[in-house]
Amino acid sequence: MNMAKRVEAVDVTAYYGSFKAIDSITMTIEPKSVTALIGPSGCGKSTFLRSINRMHEVTPGAKVQGKLMIDAEDIYDPRVDVTAVRRAIGMVFQRPNPFPTMSIYDNVVAGLRLNGVRKKSTLDDAAESSLRAAHLWGEVSDRLKRPGGGLSGGQQQRLCIARAIAVEPQVLLMDEPCSALDPISTLAIEDLIGELKDRYTVVIVTHNMQQAARVSDRTAFFSIESTGDPGRLVEFDDTTKIFQNPGEKKTEDYITGRFG
Amino acid sequence: MSESPMPTKVGPDPTVHSGPTLGGGAALPRAGRGLERLFRWFSTGAGVLVLVVIVAIAAFLITQAIPALRANQANFFTSTKWLPNDVAHPRFGIAALAYGTVLSAAIALVIAVPVALGIALFLSHYAPRRIATGLGFVIDLLAAVPSVIFGLWGRDYLSGPVTDLSGWLHRYLGFIPLFGSGGPYGNSILLGSIVLAIMVLPITTALCRDVFVQTPKANEEAALALGATRWEMIRTAVLPYGRPGIVAAVMLGLGRALGETIALAMTLGATFGVSIDLIQVGGNSIAANIANGFGEANATGRGALIASGLLLFAITLIVNVAARAIIFRRREFVGGQS
């Protein structure tokens, strides 16, 4: 089953009120690959990520201009239902955010229930396969009815990944998914990302350049001229090229630690 | 703000001989030890005072009630009669009053809670900020209206529309025992409950709103990112997270409704009967009966009213304990997240 889809941004510009956070981002993200978005704080990489599933506009006053095509369908077309977009594009956040009042099981199938799936066997199967795919099944299979909030941080984040992939999304967005985790949990998530790209288009924002180098096939480097300026895409290329032989001076300065 | 003497004492002070100096500031005299102790005694005392007041109230109610309960010739718990002022045969029972108290409070909550939840969600998640602030202010203002005003308004203004409503309910829903009475209508459980509902609305709304506003953004975004509509987001993230708060808000509203006195004294029919019918003239509550009856009561009559007050005290205590228990039971699921 090939669910993964191509993401094509054309002149995507995003605002918070009158503040322009990113300016004319144009890039194509290939299906079944891992793309890392890197860059200094405030460069707009998270904003760009959140504009891929229209979560950017959740912030009051925020808006997006330009086109964002998921397999040739513009998700910012006025006729497009925003909830349908978000159902098709999964997201994992910086801090693990399982629903605190729900059990582990209910957390995993929350998205399916929102899609109207009620059949117990379907939900059970999806819960098991998603938890297995998120490498969490072995740790929680005997306590699915326990609250998701009782797990460790790394387990909670894997629970959130399971929740995101339970609905079989076409694209999986990850916003610094390891920044709140310890090194061992981080490694577990990174291994997981490597497997997820067999089925999904994965886009990951990270502050950690080693992580970008380890997990991604392609890397996009975002930057800003100075505080208050919009973030721009400086360079987008194969990860090996970005880290070994970047085409732009700014990219080289950043990855060698000379700024940012 | 007083000038601190600390900077001058940082070095060794030749005028103070306080034994061997154990490095750093260990030997420095700490200002405010006495104040510290005073504050601890003050706060402990304030805490103890609450318990003393509760025990004193219970003791007062019990000692005052016992003589009347001894003289009572009817069963205090099952009788619906209220004739404690009959000198030869004082007989009284709490059944009708307790029933009316609980019934009017329950109906009030049935009316008020959905409305309160609706307003609270509108304020926290639907209304633009400016409207939410303004409307929230108006709701808070409603809480500041004295209950006697609600009573007057209910009796003199609302009773007309409620009489019409009662007729309508009887015509179309008369097969339900709640609306079985063919009249006359007026001061009824329905009228009292509607006034009560309006009175418990502000506190319930304000508490629910505060709880809803506190829903972690991360949980709301988690729901939205799964493709939830706004209402689905509220159902998956906001309401479950706020459940203990909602229960607390409802219980506080219930506490207010159970204890409300003057507004019910003015809007209930002040009869002594147990009926499921909400629209007929009648209804009474413990607190309203105390307000209505205390002036003309003799010694036994006053004792009887105080005995009824003791029962009200017990009812509100049970309600509060139940509320705490419900909140406590859900704690594992809410407190689990770091």
Coordinates of C-alpha atoms in Angstrom, one line a residue:
Chain A
M1 CA 0.0 0.0 0.0
N2 CA 1.6 3.2 -1.1
M3 CA 0.2 6.1 1.0
A4 CA 3.1 8.4 0.8
K5 CA 2.6 11.5 -1.2
R6 CA 4.7 14.3 -2.7
V7 CA 4.7 17.7 -1.0
E8 CA 5.3 20.7 -3.2
A9 CA 5.5 24.2 -1.7
V10 CA 5.2 27.1 -4.2
D11 CA 6.0 30.6 -2.8
V12 CA 4.7 29.7 0.6
T13 CA 4.7 32.9 2.8
A14 CA 3.3 32.8 6.3
Y15 CA 2.4 35.6 8.7
Y16 CA 1.6 36.0 12.4
G17 CA -0.6 39.1 12.2
S18 CA 1.5 41.6 10.2
F19 CA 4.8 39.8 11.0
K20 CA 6.1 37.9 8.1
A21 CA 7.6 34.7 9.5
I22 CA 8.6 32.9 6.3
D23 CA 9.0 34.4 2.8
S24 CA 8.3 32.6 -0.5
I25 CA 9.4 29.1 0.4
T26 CA 9.5 26.9 -2.7
M27 CA 10.6 23.3 -2.4
T28 CA 9.6 19.8 -3.3
I29 CA 9.6 17.0 -0.8
E30 CA 9.7 13.5 -2.4
P31 CA 7.5 10.6 -1.1
K32 CA 9.0 7.9 1.0
S33 CA 11.9 10.0 2.1
V34 CA 13.0 11.8 5.3
T35 CA 13.5 15.5 4.9
A36 CA 15.1 17.5 7.7
L37 CA 14.4 21.2 8.2
I38 CA 17.3 22.8 10.0
G39 CA 18.3 26.4 10.9
P40 CA 18.8 28.8 13.7
S41 CA 16.0 29.7 16.1
G42 CA 13.3 31.9 14.6
C43 CA 14.2 30.9 11.0
G44 CA 10.7 29.8 10.3
K45 CA 11.3 26.0 10.0
S46 CA 8.6 25.1 12.4
T47 CA 6.3 27.7 10.8
F48 CA 6.8 26.1 7.4
L49 CA 6.2 22.6 8.9
R50 CA 3.0 23.8 10.4
S51 CA 1.8 25.3 7.2
I52 CA 2.1 21.9 5.5
N53 CA -0.9 20.6 7.5
R54 CA -2.6 24.0 8.0
M55 CA -1.8 24.0 11.7
H56 CA -0.2 27.4 11.3
E57 CA -3.5 29.1 11.0
V58 CA -4.7 27.8 14.4
T59 CA -2.8 30.6 16.0
P60 CA -5.1 33.7 16.0
G61 CA -4.1 36.2 13.3
A62 CA -1.9 33.7 11.5
K63 CA -2.2 33.2 7.8
V64 CA -0.5 31.5 4.8
Q65 CA -0.1 32.7 1.2
G66 CA 1.1 30.6 -1.7
K67 CA 0.4 27.1 -2.8
L68 CA 1.0 23.9 -1.1
M69 CA 0.4 20.9 -3.2
I70 CA 0.0 17.4 -1.8
D71 CA 0.2 15.2 -5.0
A72 CA -1.0 18.1 -7.1
E73 CA -3.9 19.1 -4.8
D74 CA -3.5 22.5 -3.3
I75 CA -4.5 22.3 0.3
Y76 CA -5.0 26.0 0.5
D77 CA -7.7 26.0 -2.1
P78 CA -10.8 27.5 -0.5
R79 CA -12.8 24.5 -1.4
V80 CA -10.6 22.2 0.6
D81 CA -11.8 21.0 4.0
V82 CA -9.1 21.8 6.6
T83 CA -10.0 18.9 8.8
A84 CA -9.6 16.5 5.8
V85 CA -6.1 18.0 5.2
R86 CA -5.1 17.3 8.8
R87 CA -6.5 13.8 8.7
A88 CA -4.3 13.1 5.8
I89 CA -1.2 14.6 7.3
G90 CA 0.0 13.4 10.7
M91 CA 1.9 15.5 13.1
V92 CA 4.1 14.8 16.1
F93 CA 4.9 17.7 18.4
Q94 CA 7.9 19.0 20.2
R95 CA 6.6 17.9 23.6
P96 CA 4.8 14.6 23.9
N97 CA 1.1 15.4 24.1
P98 CA -1.0 12.3 24.7
F99 CA -4.5 13.1 25.8
P100 CA -4.1 13.0 29.6
T101 CA -7.6 11.7 30.3
M102 CA -7.4 8.9 27.8
S103 CA -6.0 5.4 28.1
I104 CA -3.0 4.3 26.0
Y105 CA -5.5 2.4 23.7
D106 CA -7.9 5.4 23.4
N107 CA -5.0 7.7 22.6
V108 CA -3.9 5.5 19.7
V109 CA -7.3 5.1 18.2
A110 CA -8.4 8.7 18.8
G111 CA -7.8 9.7 15.2
L112 CA -9.7 6.7 13.9
R113 CA -12.6 7.5 16.2
L114 CA -12.7 11.0 14.8
N115 CA -12.9 9.5 11.4
G116 CA -16.0 7.6 12.5
V117 CA -14.5 4.2 12.9
R118 CA -16.5 2.4 15.6
K119 CA -15.8 -1.3 14.9
K120 CA -14.0 -2.8 17.8
S121 CA -11.9 -5.3 15.8
T122 CA -10.8 -2.6 13.4
L123 CA -9.7 -0.4 16.3
D124 CA -8.0 -3.2 18.0
D125 CA -6.0 -4.1 14.9
A126 CA -5.0 -0.5 14.3
A127 CA -4.0 0.0 17.9
E128 CA -1.8 -3.1 17.8
S129 CA -0.2 -2.4 14.4
S130 CA 0.4 1.3 15.2
L131 CA 1.9 0.5 18.6
R132 CA 4.1 -2.2 17.0
A133 CA 5.2 0.3 14.3
A134 CA 6.1 2.8 17.0
H135 CA 8.1 0.1 18.9
L136 CA 5.9 0.5 21.9
W137 CA 3.7 -2.6 21.8
G138 CA 6.0 -4.8 23.8
E139 CA 6.2 -2.2 26.6
V140 CA 2.5 -1.4 26.9
S141 CA 0.5 -4.4 25.5
D142 CA -0.4 -5.6 29.0
R143 CA -1.6 -2.1 30.1
L144 CA -3.5 -0.6 27.3
K145 CA -6.2 0.6 29.6
R146 CA -3.8 2.6 31.7
P147 CA -3.5 6.3 31.3
G148 CA -1.1 7.4 28.6
G149 CA 0.2 10.2 30.8
G150 CA 1.7 7.6 33.1
L151 CA 4.4 6.6 30.5
S152 CA 7.9 8.0 30.4
G153 CA 8.6 10.9 28.1
G154 CA 10.1 8.7 25.4
Q155 CA 7.2 6.3 25.6
Q156 CA 4.7 9.1 25.5
Q157 CA 6.4 10.4 22.3
R158 CA 6.3 7.0 20.7
L159 CA 2.6 6.8 21.8
C160 CA 2.1 10.1 19.9
I161 CA 3.8 8.7 16.9
A162 CA 1.5 5.6 17.1
R163 CA -1.5 8.0 17.4
A164 CA -0.4 9.9 14.3
I165 CA 0.3 6.8 12.1
A166 CA -2.9 5.0 13.2
V167 CA -4.9 6.9 10.7
E168 CA -2.4 6.0 7.9
P169 CA -1.4 9.5 6.9
Q170 CA 0.1 10.4 3.6
V171 CA 2.7 12.6 5.2
L172 CA 4.1 12.6 8.7
L173 CA 5.4 15.9 10.1
M174 CA 7.6 15.9 13.2
D175 CA 8.4 19.2 15.0
E176 CA 11.6 18.6 17.0
P177 CA 10.2 15.3 18.2
C178 CA 13.2 14.5 20.4
S179 CA 14.0 17.8 21.9
A180 CA 12.3 16.9 25.2
L181 CA 13.7 13.4 25.4
D182 CA 16.8 11.7 26.8
P183 CA 19.5 10.3 24.5
I184 CA 18.3 6.7 24.6
S185 CA 14.7 7.7 23.8
T186 CA 16.0 9.9 21.1
L187 CA 17.9 7.0 19.5
A188 CA 14.7 4.9 19.7
I189 CA 12.7 7.6 17.9
E190 CA 15.5 8.1 15.3
D191 CA 15.5 4.3 14.5
L192 CA 11.8 4.5 14.2
I193 CA 12.0 7.4 11.7
G194 CA 14.2 5.3 9.5
E195 CA 11.5 2.7 9.3
L196 CA 8.7 5.1 8.9
K197 CA 10.0 6.4 5.6
D198 CA 9.3 3.0 4.0
R199 CA 5.6 4.0 4.2
Y200 CA 5.4 7.7 4.7
T201 CA 6.8 11.0 3.5
V202 CA 8.5 12.2 6.7
V203 CA 9.4 15.9 7.3
I204 CA 11.3 16.6 10.5
V205 CA 12.3 19.9 12.1
T206 CA 15.4 19.5 14.3
H207 CA 17.8 21.7 16.1
N208 CA 20.3 18.9 16.3
M209 CA 22.5 18.7 13.2
Q210 CA 23.8 15.3 14.0
Q211 CA 20.3 14.1 14.1
A212 CA 19.5 15.7 10.7
A213 CA 22.6 14.0 9.3
R214 CA 21.7 10.6 10.8
V215 CA 18.0 10.4 9.9
S216 CA 17.4 12.4 6.7
D217 CA 17.8 11.9 3.0
R218 CA 17.4 15.5 2.1
T219 CA 18.1 18.6 4.2
A220 CA 16.7 22.1 3.9
F221 CA 18.6 24.9 5.6
F222 CA 16.5 27.9 6.6
S223 CA 17.9 31.1 7.9
I224 CA 17.1 34.8 8.7
E225 CA 19.2 37.9 8.0
S226 CA 18.5 39.3 11.4
T227 CA 15.8 39.3 14.1
G228 CA 12.5 40.5 12.7
D229 CA 13.2 39.4 9.1
P230 CA 11.3 36.6 7.6
G231 CA 12.9 33.2 7.4
R232 CA 14.1 32.0 3.9
L233 CA 15.1 28.8 2.4
V234 CA 18.9 29.1 1.9
E235 CA 19.7 25.7 0.5
F236 CA 17.9 22.4 -0.1
D237 CA 19.8 19.3 -1.2
D238 CA 20.8 15.8 -0.4
T239 CA 21.8 15.5 3.2
T240 CA 25.3 14.2 2.4
K241 CA 25.9 17.2 0.1
I242 CA 24.6 19.7 2.7
F243 CA 26.9 18.4 5.4
Q244 CA 30.0 17.6 3.3
N245 CA 29.9 20.1 0.5
P246 CA 27.3 22.8 1.0
G247 CA 26.7 25.1 -1.9
E248 CA 26.2 28.2 0.2
K249 CA 28.6 30.0 2.5
K250 CA 25.8 30.5 5.1
T251 CA 25.0 26.8 5.2
E252 CA 28.6 26.0 5.7
D253 CA 28.9 28.6 8.5
Y254 CA 25.9 27.1 10.2
I255 CA 26.7 23.5 10.0
T256 CA 30.3 24.1 11.1
G257 CA 29.0 26.0 14.1
R258 CA 30.2 29.4 13.1
F259 CA 26.7 31.0 13.7
G260 CA 23.3 30.1 15.0
Chain B
M1 CA 11.1 48.9 52.3
S2 CA 13.8 49.4 54.9
E3 CA 17.4 49.7 54.1
S4 CA 19.0 46.3 54.6
P5 CA 21.9 46.2 56.9
M6 CA 23.2 43.0 55.2
P7 CA 25.9 44.5 53.0
T8 CA 27.8 46.0 56.0
K9 CA 27.8 42.6 57.8
V10 CA 29.3 40.5 55.0
G11 CA 32.8 40.7 56.4
P12 CA 33.8 39.6 59.9
D13 CA 32.2 41.9 62.4
P14 CA 34.5 42.6 65.4
T15 CA 31.5 43.6 67.6
V16 CA 29.8 40.2 67.3
H17 CA 31.3 37.2 69.1
S18 CA 29.2 34.3 67.9
G19 CA 31.6 31.5 68.4
P20 CA 33.5 29.8 65.5
T21 CA 32.4 31.1 62.1
L22 CA 31.3 28.1 60.0
G23 CA 32.2 29.5 56.6
G24 CA 29.9 31.6 54.4
G25 CA 27.0 33.3 56.1
A26 CA 26.2 30.6 58.7
A27 CA 27.0 32.8 61.6
L28 CA 25.2 35.8 60.4
P29 CA 22.1 36.8 62.4
R30 CA 19.0 36.1 60.3
A31 CA 16.5 38.9 60.4
G32 CA 12.8 38.0 60.6
R33 CA 12.9 34.8 62.6
G34 CA 10.2 36.1 65.0
L35 CA 8.1 37.3 62.0
E36 CA 8.4 33.8 60.5
R37 CA 7.1 32.2 63.7
L38 CA 4.3 34.8 64.0
F39 CA 3.2 34.1 60.5
R40 CA 3.2 30.3 61.1
W41 CA 1.1 30.7 64.2
F42 CA -1.3 33.1 62.4
S43 CA -1.8 30.7 59.5
T44 CA -2.2 27.7 61.7
G45 CA -4.6 29.6 63.8
A46 CA -6.7 30.6 60.8
G47 CA -6.8 27.0 59.7
V48 CA -7.9 25.8 63.1
L49 CA -10.5 28.5 63.3
V50 CA -12.4 27.1 60.4
L51 CA -12.8 23.8 62.1
V52 CA -13.8 25.5 65.4
V53 CA -16.5 27.4 63.5
I54 CA -17.9 24.3 61.9
V55 CA -17.9 22.4 65.2
A56 CA -19.5 25.3 66.9
I57 CA -22.3 25.5 64.3
A58 CA -23.0 21.8 64.5
A59 CA -23.0 21.9 68.3
F60 CA -25.4 24.9 68.3
L61 CA -27.8 23.2 65.9
I62 CA -27.7 20.0 67.8
T63 CA -28.3 21.5 71.3
Q64 CA -31.0 23.7 70.1
A65 CA -32.8 21.0 68.2
I66 CA -32.8 18.3 70.8
P67 CA -35.7 19.7 73.0
A68 CA -37.9 20.2 70.1
L69 CA -37.1 16.7 68.7
R70 CA -38.0 15.2 72.1
A71 CA -41.3 17.0 72.1
N72 CA -42.1 16.0 68.6
Q73 CA -45.0 13.6 68.4
A74 CA -44.5 12.7 64.7
N75 CA -41.6 11.0 63.0
F76 CA -39.1 13.7 62.2
F77 CA -37.8 12.0 59.0
T78 CA -40.9 10.6 57.4
S79 CA -43.7 13.1 58.4
T80 CA -44.7 15.8 55.9
K81 CA -46.6 17.7 58.6
W82 CA -45.1 20.9 60.0
L83 CA -47.1 21.9 63.1
P84 CA -44.4 22.5 65.8
N85 CA -46.1 25.5 67.2
D86 CA -49.1 23.4 68.3
V87 CA -48.5 23.6 72.1
A88 CA -50.5 20.6 73.0
H89 CA -49.4 18.3 70.2
P90 CA -46.3 19.6 68.5
R91 CA -45.7 17.4 65.4
F92 CA -43.4 18.0 62.5
G93 CA -41.4 16.1 59.9
I94 CA -38.7 17.0 57.4
A95 CA -39.9 14.9 54.5
A96 CA -41.7 17.5 52.5
L97 CA -39.1 20.2 53.1
A98 CA -36.1 18.0 52.3
Y99 CA -37.9 16.7 49.2
G100 CA -38.6 20.2 48.0
T101 CA -35.1 21.4 48.7
V102 CA -33.5 18.6 46.7
L103 CA -36.1 18.7 43.9
S104 CA -35.8 22.4 43.3
A105 CA -32.0 22.3 43.4
A106 CA -32.0 19.3 41.0
I107 CA -34.3 21.0 38.6
A108 CA -32.3 24.2 38.8
L109 CA -29.2 22.3 37.9
V110 CA -30.9 20.5 35.0
I111 CA -31.7 23.9 33.6
A112 CA -28.5 25.7 34.5
V113 CA -25.7 23.3 33.8
P114 CA -26.2 22.9 30.0
V115 CA -26.6 26.6 29.7
A116 CA -23.5 27.3 31.9
L117 CA -21.4 24.8 29.9
G118 CA -22.6 26.4 26.7
I119 CA -21.7 29.9 27.8
A120 CA -18.4 28.8 29.3
L121 CA -17.4 27.1 26.0
F122 CA -18.5 30.1 24.0
L123 CA -16.4 32.3 26.2
S124 CA -13.3 30.1 26.2
H125 CA -13.3 28.7 22.6
Y126 CA -15.7 30.4 20.3
A127 CA -16.1 34.1 21.1
P128 CA -13.6 36.7 19.9
R129 CA -11.5 37.9 22.7
R130 CA -13.2 41.3 23.1
I131 CA -16.7 39.8 23.3
A132 CA -15.6 37.1 25.7
T133 CA -14.2 39.7 28.1
G134 CA -17.3 41.8 28.0
L135 CA -19.7 38.9 28.3
G136 CA -17.6 37.3 31.1
F137 CA -17.9 40.6 33.0
V138 CA -21.7 40.6 32.6
I139 CA -21.9 37.0 33.9
D140 CA -19.8 38.0 36.9
L141 CA -22.1 40.9 37.5
L142 CA -25.0 38.5 37.7
A143 CA -23.4 36.8 40.6
A144 CA -23.3 40.1 42.5
V145 CA -27.1 40.6 42.3
P146 CA -28.5 40.0 45.9
S147 CA -30.8 37.0 46.1
V148 CA -33.6 39.1 47.4
I149 CA -33.6 41.0 44.1
F150 CA -33.9 37.7 42.3
G151 CA -36.7 36.7 44.6
L152 CA -38.6 39.9 43.9
W153 CA -38.1 39.7 40.2
G154 CA -39.1 36.1 40.2
R155 CA -42.3 36.6 42.2
D156 CA -43.5 39.8 40.5
Y157 CA -42.2 39.5 37.0
L158 CA -41.4 35.9 36.1
S159 CA -44.4 34.3 37.7
G160 CA -46.6 35.5 34.8
P161 CA -44.5 33.9 32.0
V162 CA -44.0 30.8 34.1
T163 CA -47.7 30.5 34.6
D164 CA -48.2 30.6 30.8
L165 CA -45.3 28.1 30.4
S166 CA -46.9 25.8 33.0
G167 CA -50.2 25.9 31.0
W168 CA -48.3 25.1 27.8
L169 CA -46.3 22.3 29.4
H170 CA -49.5 20.8 30.8
R171 CA -51.3 21.0 27.5
Y172 CA -48.6 19.3 25.4
L173 CA -46.6 17.3 27.9
G174 CA -49.4 16.7 30.5
F175 CA -49.0 12.9 30.2
I176 CA -45.7 13.3 32.0
P177 CA -46.4 13.4 35.8
L178 CA -44.0 16.3 36.2
F179 CA -46.6 18.5 34.3
G180 CA -49.7 16.7 35.5
S181 CA -51.5 19.6 37.3
G182 CA -54.3 21.4 35.6
G183 CA -53.8 24.5 37.7
P184 CA -53.8 26.9 39.3
Y185 CA -50.3 27.9 38.4
G186 CA -48.0 30.5 39.9
N187 CA -45.6 30.0 42.8
S188 CA -44.3 26.6 42.1
I189 CA -41.3 24.4 42.1
L190 CA -40.8 25.3 38.5
L191 CA -40.8 29.0 39.2
G192 CA -38.4 28.6 42.1
S193 CA -36.1 26.3 40.1
I194 CA -35.9 28.7 37.2
V195 CA -35.0 31.6 39.5
L196 CA -32.5 29.3 41.3
A197 CA -31.0 28.3 37.9
I198 CA -30.4 31.9 37.0
M199 CA -28.7 32.3 40.4
V200 CA -26.4 29.4 40.1
L201 CA -25.5 30.2 36.5
P202 CA -22.8 32.8 37.2
I203 CA -20.6 30.7 39.6
T204 CA -21.0 27.5 37.5
T205 CA -20.2 29.4 34.3
A206 CA -17.2 31.3 35.7
L207 CA -15.7 28.1 37.1
C208 CA -16.2 26.1 33.9
R209 CA -14.7 28.9 31.8
D210 CA -11.7 29.1 34.0
V211 CA -11.2 25.3 33.7
F212 CA -11.7 25.3 29.9
V213 CA -9.3 28.2 29.4
Q214 CA -6.6 26.1 31.2
T215 CA -6.8 23.2 28.8
P216 CA -3.2 22.7 27.6
K217 CA -2.6 24.1 24.1
A218 CA -0.7 21.0 23.4
N219 CA -3.8 18.8 23.9
E220 CA -5.9 21.0 21.8
E221 CA -3.4 21.0 19.0
A222 CA -3.0 17.3 19.2
A223 CA -6.8 17.0 18.5
L224 CA -6.8 19.5 15.8
A225 CA -3.8 17.9 14.1
L226 CA -5.7 14.6 14.0
G227 CA -8.3 16.5 11.9
A228 CA -10.8 17.3 14.7
T229 CA -13.3 20.0 14.0
R230 CA -13.6 22.6 16.8
W231 CA -16.4 20.7 18.5
E232 CA -14.6 17.4 18.2
M233 CA -11.5 19.1 19.6
I234 CA -13.6 20.3 22.6
R235 CA -15.0 16.8 23.0
T236 CA -11.6 15.0 22.9
A237 CA -9.4 17.6 24.6
V238 CA -11.3 20.3 26.5
L239 CA -14.2 18.5 28.1
P240 CA -12.3 15.4 29.4
Y241 CA -9.5 17.6 30.7
G242 CA -12.1 19.8 32.5
R243 CA -14.3 17.1 33.9
P244 CA -13.2 17.3 37.5
G245 CA -13.6 21.1 37.2
I246 CA -17.0 20.8 35.8
V247 CA -18.0 18.4 38.6
A248 CA -16.7 20.9 41.1
A249 CA -18.5 23.8 39.4
V250 CA -21.8 21.8 39.4
M251 CA -21.4 20.9 43.0
L252 CA -20.7 24.4 44.0
G253 CA -23.8 25.5 42.1
L254 CA -25.7 22.7 43.9
G255 CA -24.4 24.0 47.2
R256 CA -25.7 27.4 46.4
A257 CA -29.0 26.1 45.2
L258 CA -29.5 23.9 48.4
G259 CA -28.8 26.8 50.7
E260 CA -30.6 29.5 48.9
T261 CA -33.2 31.0 51.2
I262 CA -34.9 34.2 50.4
A263 CA -35.4 33.9 46.7
L264 CA -37.1 30.5 47.3
A265 CA -39.1 31.9 50.2
M266 CA -40.5 34.4 47.7
T267 CA -41.1 32.1 44.8
L268 CA -42.2 28.7 46.2
G269 CA -45.8 28.1 47.3
A270 CA -44.8 27.3 50.9
T271 CA -47.0 24.2 51.1
F272 CA -46.1 21.0 52.9
G273 CA -46.5 18.2 50.5
V274 CA -44.5 15.6 48.5
S275 CA -45.5 15.7 44.8
I276 CA -43.7 15.0 41.6
D277 CA -45.7 17.8 40.0
L278 CA -43.5 20.8 39.2
I279 CA -46.1 23.2 37.9
Q280 CA -48.8 23.2 40.6
V281 CA -48.8 25.9 43.2
G282 CA -46.7 24.6 46.0
G283 CA -43.2 23.5 46.9
N284 CA -41.1 24.4 49.9
S285 CA -37.5 24.1 51.0
I286 CA -35.8 23.8 54.3
A287 CA -34.1 27.2 54.1
A288 CA -37.2 29.0 52.7
N289 CA -39.3 27.4 55.5
I290 CA -36.9 28.7 58.1
A291 CA -37.1 32.2 56.7
N292 CA -40.9 32.1 56.5
G293 CA -41.5 30.5 59.9
F294 CA -38.9 31.8 62.3
G295 CA -40.7 35.0 63.1
E296 CA -43.9 33.4 64.4
A297 CA -42.4 30.3 65.9
N298 CA -42.5 29.5 69.6
A299 CA -39.7 27.8 71.5
T300 CA -40.5 24.3 70.1
G301 CA -41.1 25.8 66.7
R302 CA -37.7 27.4 66.6
G303 CA -36.2 24.2 67.8
A304 CA -37.9 22.4 65.0
L305 CA -36.6 24.9 62.4
I306 CA -33.1 24.5 63.8
A307 CA -33.5 20.7 63.5
S308 CA -34.4 21.2 59.9
G309 CA -31.3 23.4 59.5
L310 CA -29.2 20.6 60.9
L311 CA -30.5 18.3 58.2
L312 CA -29.7 20.9 55.5
F313 CA -26.2 21.1 57.0
A314 CA -25.8 17.4 56.7
I315 CA -27.1 17.4 53.1
T316 CA -24.7 20.0 51.9
L317 CA -21.9 18.2 53.7
I318 CA -22.7 15.0 51.9
V319 CA -22.9 16.8 48.6
N320 CA -19.5 18.3 49.1
V321 CA -17.9 15.0 50.2
A322 CA -19.4 13.3 47.1
A323 CA -18.0 16.1 44.9
R324 CA -14.5 15.6 46.4
A325 CA -14.8 11.9 45.9
I326 CA -15.7 12.2 42.2
I327 CA -12.8 14.7 41.6
F328 CA -10.4 12.4 43.5
R329 CA -11.4 9.3 41.5
R330 CA -10.4 11.0 38.2
R331 CA -7.1 12.3 39.5
E332 CA -4.9 9.6 38.1
F333 CA -5.9 10.3 34.6
V334 CA -5.5 14.1 34.8
G335 CA -2.5 14.4 37.1
G336 CA -0.5 11.8 35.2
Q337 CA 1.0 14.1 32.7
S338 CA 4.1 16.0 33.6

